[in-house]
Coordinates of C-alpha atoms in Angstrom, one line a residue:
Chain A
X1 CA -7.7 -20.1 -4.6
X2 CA -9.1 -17.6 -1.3
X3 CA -11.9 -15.9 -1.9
X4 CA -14.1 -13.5 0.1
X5 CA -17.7 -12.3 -0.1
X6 CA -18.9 -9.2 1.6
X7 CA -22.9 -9.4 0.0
X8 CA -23.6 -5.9 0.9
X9 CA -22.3 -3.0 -1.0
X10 CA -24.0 -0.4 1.2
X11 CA -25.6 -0.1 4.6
X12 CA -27.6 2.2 6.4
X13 CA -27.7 2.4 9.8
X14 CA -29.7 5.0 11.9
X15 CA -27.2 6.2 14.9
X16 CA -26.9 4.4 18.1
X17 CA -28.6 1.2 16.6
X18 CA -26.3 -2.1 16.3
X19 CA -24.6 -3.4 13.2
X20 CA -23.7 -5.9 11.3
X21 CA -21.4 -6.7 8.5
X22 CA -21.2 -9.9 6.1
X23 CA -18.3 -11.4 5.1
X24 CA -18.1 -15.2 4.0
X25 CA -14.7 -16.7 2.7
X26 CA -13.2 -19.7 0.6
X27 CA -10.2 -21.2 1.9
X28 CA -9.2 -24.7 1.9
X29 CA -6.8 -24.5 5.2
X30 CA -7.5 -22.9 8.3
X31 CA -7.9 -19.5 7.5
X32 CA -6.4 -16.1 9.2
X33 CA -9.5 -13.6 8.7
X34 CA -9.2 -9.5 9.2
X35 CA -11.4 -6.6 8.8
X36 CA -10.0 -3.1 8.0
X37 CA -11.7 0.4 8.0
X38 CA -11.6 3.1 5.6
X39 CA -12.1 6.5 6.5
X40 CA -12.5 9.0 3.5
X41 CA -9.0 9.8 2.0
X42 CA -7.2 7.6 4.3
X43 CA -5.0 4.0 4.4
X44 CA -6.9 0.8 5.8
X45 CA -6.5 0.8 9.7
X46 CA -6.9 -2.6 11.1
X47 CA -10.0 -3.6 12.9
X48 CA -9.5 -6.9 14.8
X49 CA -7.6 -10.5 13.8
X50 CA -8.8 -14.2 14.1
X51 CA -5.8 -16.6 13.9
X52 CA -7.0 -19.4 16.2
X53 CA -8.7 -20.1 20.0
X54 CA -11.9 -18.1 20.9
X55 CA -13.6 -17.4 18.1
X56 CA -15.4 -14.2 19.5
X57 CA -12.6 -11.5 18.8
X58 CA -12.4 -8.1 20.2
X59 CA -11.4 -5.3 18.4
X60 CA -10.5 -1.4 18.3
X61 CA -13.8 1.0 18.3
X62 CA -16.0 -1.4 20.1
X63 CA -15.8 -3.7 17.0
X64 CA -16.0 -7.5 17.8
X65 CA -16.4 -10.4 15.2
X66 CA -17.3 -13.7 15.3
X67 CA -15.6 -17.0 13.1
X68 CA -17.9 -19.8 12.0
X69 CA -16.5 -22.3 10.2
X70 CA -19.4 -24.4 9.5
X71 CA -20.9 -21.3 7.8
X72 CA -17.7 -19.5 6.5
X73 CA -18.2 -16.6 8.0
X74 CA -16.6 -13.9 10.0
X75 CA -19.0 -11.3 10.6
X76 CA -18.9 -8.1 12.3
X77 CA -21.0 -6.3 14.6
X78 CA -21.2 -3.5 16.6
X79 CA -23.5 -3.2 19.4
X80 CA -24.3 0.8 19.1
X81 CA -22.8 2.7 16.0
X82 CA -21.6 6.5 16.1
X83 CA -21.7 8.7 13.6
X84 CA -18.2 8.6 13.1
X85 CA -18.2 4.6 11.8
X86 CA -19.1 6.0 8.7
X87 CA -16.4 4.1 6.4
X88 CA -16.2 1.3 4.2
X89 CA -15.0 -1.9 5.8
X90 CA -12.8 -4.5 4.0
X91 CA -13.0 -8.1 5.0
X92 CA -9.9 -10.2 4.1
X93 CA -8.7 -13.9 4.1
X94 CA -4.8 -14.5 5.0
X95 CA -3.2 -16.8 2.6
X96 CA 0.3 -17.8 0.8
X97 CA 3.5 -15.6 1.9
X98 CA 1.7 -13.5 3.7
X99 CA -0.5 -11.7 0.9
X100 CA -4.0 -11.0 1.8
X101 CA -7.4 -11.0 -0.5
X102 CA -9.7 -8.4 0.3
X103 CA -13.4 -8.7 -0.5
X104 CA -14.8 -5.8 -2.5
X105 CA -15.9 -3.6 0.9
X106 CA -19.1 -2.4 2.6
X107 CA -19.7 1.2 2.9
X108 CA -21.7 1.9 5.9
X109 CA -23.5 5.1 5.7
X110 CA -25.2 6.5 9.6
X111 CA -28.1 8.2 9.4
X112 CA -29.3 10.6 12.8
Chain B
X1 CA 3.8 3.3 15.3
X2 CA 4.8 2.0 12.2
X3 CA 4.5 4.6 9.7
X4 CA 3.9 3.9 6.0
X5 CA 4.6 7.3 4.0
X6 CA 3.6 7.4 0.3
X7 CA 5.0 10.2 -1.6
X8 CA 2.0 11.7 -3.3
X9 CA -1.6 12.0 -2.5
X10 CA -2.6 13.0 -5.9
X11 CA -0.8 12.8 -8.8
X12 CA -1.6 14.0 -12.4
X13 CA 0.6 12.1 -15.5
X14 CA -0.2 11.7 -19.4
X15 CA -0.7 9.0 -21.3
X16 CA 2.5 7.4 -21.9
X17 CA 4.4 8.6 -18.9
X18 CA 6.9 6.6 -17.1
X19 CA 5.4 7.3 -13.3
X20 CA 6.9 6.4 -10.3
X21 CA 5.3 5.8 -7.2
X22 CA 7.2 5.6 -3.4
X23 CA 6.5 4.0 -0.3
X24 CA 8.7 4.0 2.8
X25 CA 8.5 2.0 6.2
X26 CA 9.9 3.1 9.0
X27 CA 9.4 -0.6 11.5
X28 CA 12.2 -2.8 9.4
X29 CA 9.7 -4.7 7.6
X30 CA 10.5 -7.6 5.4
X31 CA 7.3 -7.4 3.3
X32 CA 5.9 -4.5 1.8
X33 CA 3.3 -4.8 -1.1
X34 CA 1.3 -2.5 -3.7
X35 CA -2.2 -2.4 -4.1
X36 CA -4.6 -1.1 -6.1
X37 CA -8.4 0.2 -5.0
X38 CA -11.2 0.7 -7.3
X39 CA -14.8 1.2 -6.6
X40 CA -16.7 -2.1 -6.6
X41 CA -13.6 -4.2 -7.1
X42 CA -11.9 -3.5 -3.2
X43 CA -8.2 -4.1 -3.4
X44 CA -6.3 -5.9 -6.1
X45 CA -3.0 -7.3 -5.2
X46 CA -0.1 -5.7 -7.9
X47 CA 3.7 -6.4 -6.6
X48 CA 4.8 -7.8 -3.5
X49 CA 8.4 -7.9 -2.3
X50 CA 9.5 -10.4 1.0
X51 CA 13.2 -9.2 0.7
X52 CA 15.7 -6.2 -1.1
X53 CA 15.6 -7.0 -4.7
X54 CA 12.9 -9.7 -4.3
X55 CA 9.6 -9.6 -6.0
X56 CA 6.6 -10.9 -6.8
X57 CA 4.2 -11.0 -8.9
X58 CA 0.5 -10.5 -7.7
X59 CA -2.9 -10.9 -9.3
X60 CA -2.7 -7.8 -11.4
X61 CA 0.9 -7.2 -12.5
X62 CA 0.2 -6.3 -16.0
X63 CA 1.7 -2.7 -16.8
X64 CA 3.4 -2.4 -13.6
X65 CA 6.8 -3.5 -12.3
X66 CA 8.4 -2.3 -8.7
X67 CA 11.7 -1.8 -7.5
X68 CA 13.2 -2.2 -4.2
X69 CA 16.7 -1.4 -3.8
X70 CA 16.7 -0.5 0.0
X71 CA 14.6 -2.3 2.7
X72 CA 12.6 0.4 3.3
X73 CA 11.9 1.7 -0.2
X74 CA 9.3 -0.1 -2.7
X75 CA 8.5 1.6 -5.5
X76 CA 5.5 1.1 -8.1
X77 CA 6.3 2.0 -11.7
X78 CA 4.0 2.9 -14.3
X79 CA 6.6 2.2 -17.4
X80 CA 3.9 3.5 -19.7
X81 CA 0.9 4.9 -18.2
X82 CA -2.6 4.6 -19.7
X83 CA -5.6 6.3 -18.8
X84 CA -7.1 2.6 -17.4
X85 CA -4.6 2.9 -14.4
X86 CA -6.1 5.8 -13.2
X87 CA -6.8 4.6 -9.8
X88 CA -6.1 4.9 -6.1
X89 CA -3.0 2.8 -5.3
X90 CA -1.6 1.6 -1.5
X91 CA 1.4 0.5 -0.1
X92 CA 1.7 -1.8 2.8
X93 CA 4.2 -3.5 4.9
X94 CA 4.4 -5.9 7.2
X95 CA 7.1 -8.2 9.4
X96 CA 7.8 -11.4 8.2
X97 CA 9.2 -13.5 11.3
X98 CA 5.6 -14.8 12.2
X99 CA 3.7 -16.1 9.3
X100 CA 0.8 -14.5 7.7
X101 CA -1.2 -13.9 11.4
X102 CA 0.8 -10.3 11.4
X103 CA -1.5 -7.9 10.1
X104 CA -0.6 -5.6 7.0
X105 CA 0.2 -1.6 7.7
X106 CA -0.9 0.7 5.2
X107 CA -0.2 3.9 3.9
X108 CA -2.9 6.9 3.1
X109 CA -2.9 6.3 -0.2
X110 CA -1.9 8.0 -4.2
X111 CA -5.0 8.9 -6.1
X112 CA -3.7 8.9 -9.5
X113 CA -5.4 10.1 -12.5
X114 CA -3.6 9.8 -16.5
X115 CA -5.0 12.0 -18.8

């Protein structure tokens, strides 16, 4: 069965300094990897998608995130964070008819 | 935009309650699923549906079943709540004419507490 491991529960990260999130994942295929954000009181919003091809994808926000299969991992970074990134962020693995599994989150906390 | 509404964003039941909770998509979507969100655990897969009156089980259907009479409609139902289902719970839809490459849409969420 998928799996995914996002190792840190919380971050801190002073304003304007870059970011980056963990997220390593078990999947015996080739695996369809997302990351969502969570703003306070709100649905997940979608970050960026890796399906295939280049596997440095863009996303919304200034997010990018980079696949490596010979590490199993699809982290994310950002190169300069704002004080409105504060969120927790959900990596997740694509897998059967169409369910996802989410890892357990990250919550990034910005400090001024 | 695809819009997913959920009914409630709070909702307050006793122990024992049947409770209902709605979802509706407005994009035609095949798939729609429920989740449920607790702190330190992420998102646990409940029900999922790929088609009207088709469900399926996900990895934590105990205590829950869903309906979904109408393409747009899924409902979650609490046949008899208990106070360990207090939780935040989500709804999500997506197409299913690509395979699992099309990202899930979510809705804001029901925080629901049983007392």
């Amino acid at each position: 069965a998928q799996s995914v491991t996002q190792p840190d529960i919380h971050i801190t990260v002073s304003e304007g300094a870059s970011l980056e999130l963990r997220c390593n994942y078990s999947y015996g295929a080739t695996p369809y990897l997302f990351w969502y954000v969570q703003s306070p009181g709100q649905g997940l919003q979608l970050l960026l998608k890796y399906f295939s091809g280049d596997t440095l994808v863009q996303g919304i926000k200034g997010f990018e995130a980079e696949f490596k299969r010979s590490q199993s991992s699809f982290n994310l970074r950002k190169p300069s964070v704002h004080w409105s990134d504060a969120a927790e962020y959900f990596c997740a693995v694509g897998a059967g008819y169409s369910t996802l599994t989410f890892g357990k989150g990250t919550m990034l906390l910005v400090s001024p | 935009d695809v819009k997913v509404t959920q009914s409630s964003r709070y909702l307050v039941k006793r122990t024992g309650e049947k409770v209902f909770l709605e979802c509706v998509q407005d994009m035609d979507h095949e798939n729609m699923f429920w989740y449920r969100q607790d702190p330190g655990l992420g998102l646990r897969l409940i029900y999922f549906s790929y088609d009207v009156k088709m469900k399926e089980k996900g990895d934590i259907p105990e205590g829950y079943s869903v309906s979904r009479e109408k393409k747009e409609r899924f409902s979650l139902i609490l046949e008899s709540a208990s106070t360990n289902q207090t939780s935040m719970y989500l709804c999500a839809s997506s197409p299913s004419d690509t395979p699992v490459n099309q990202p899930q849409h979510f809705g804001d969420g029901t925080r629901l507490s049983i007392l």
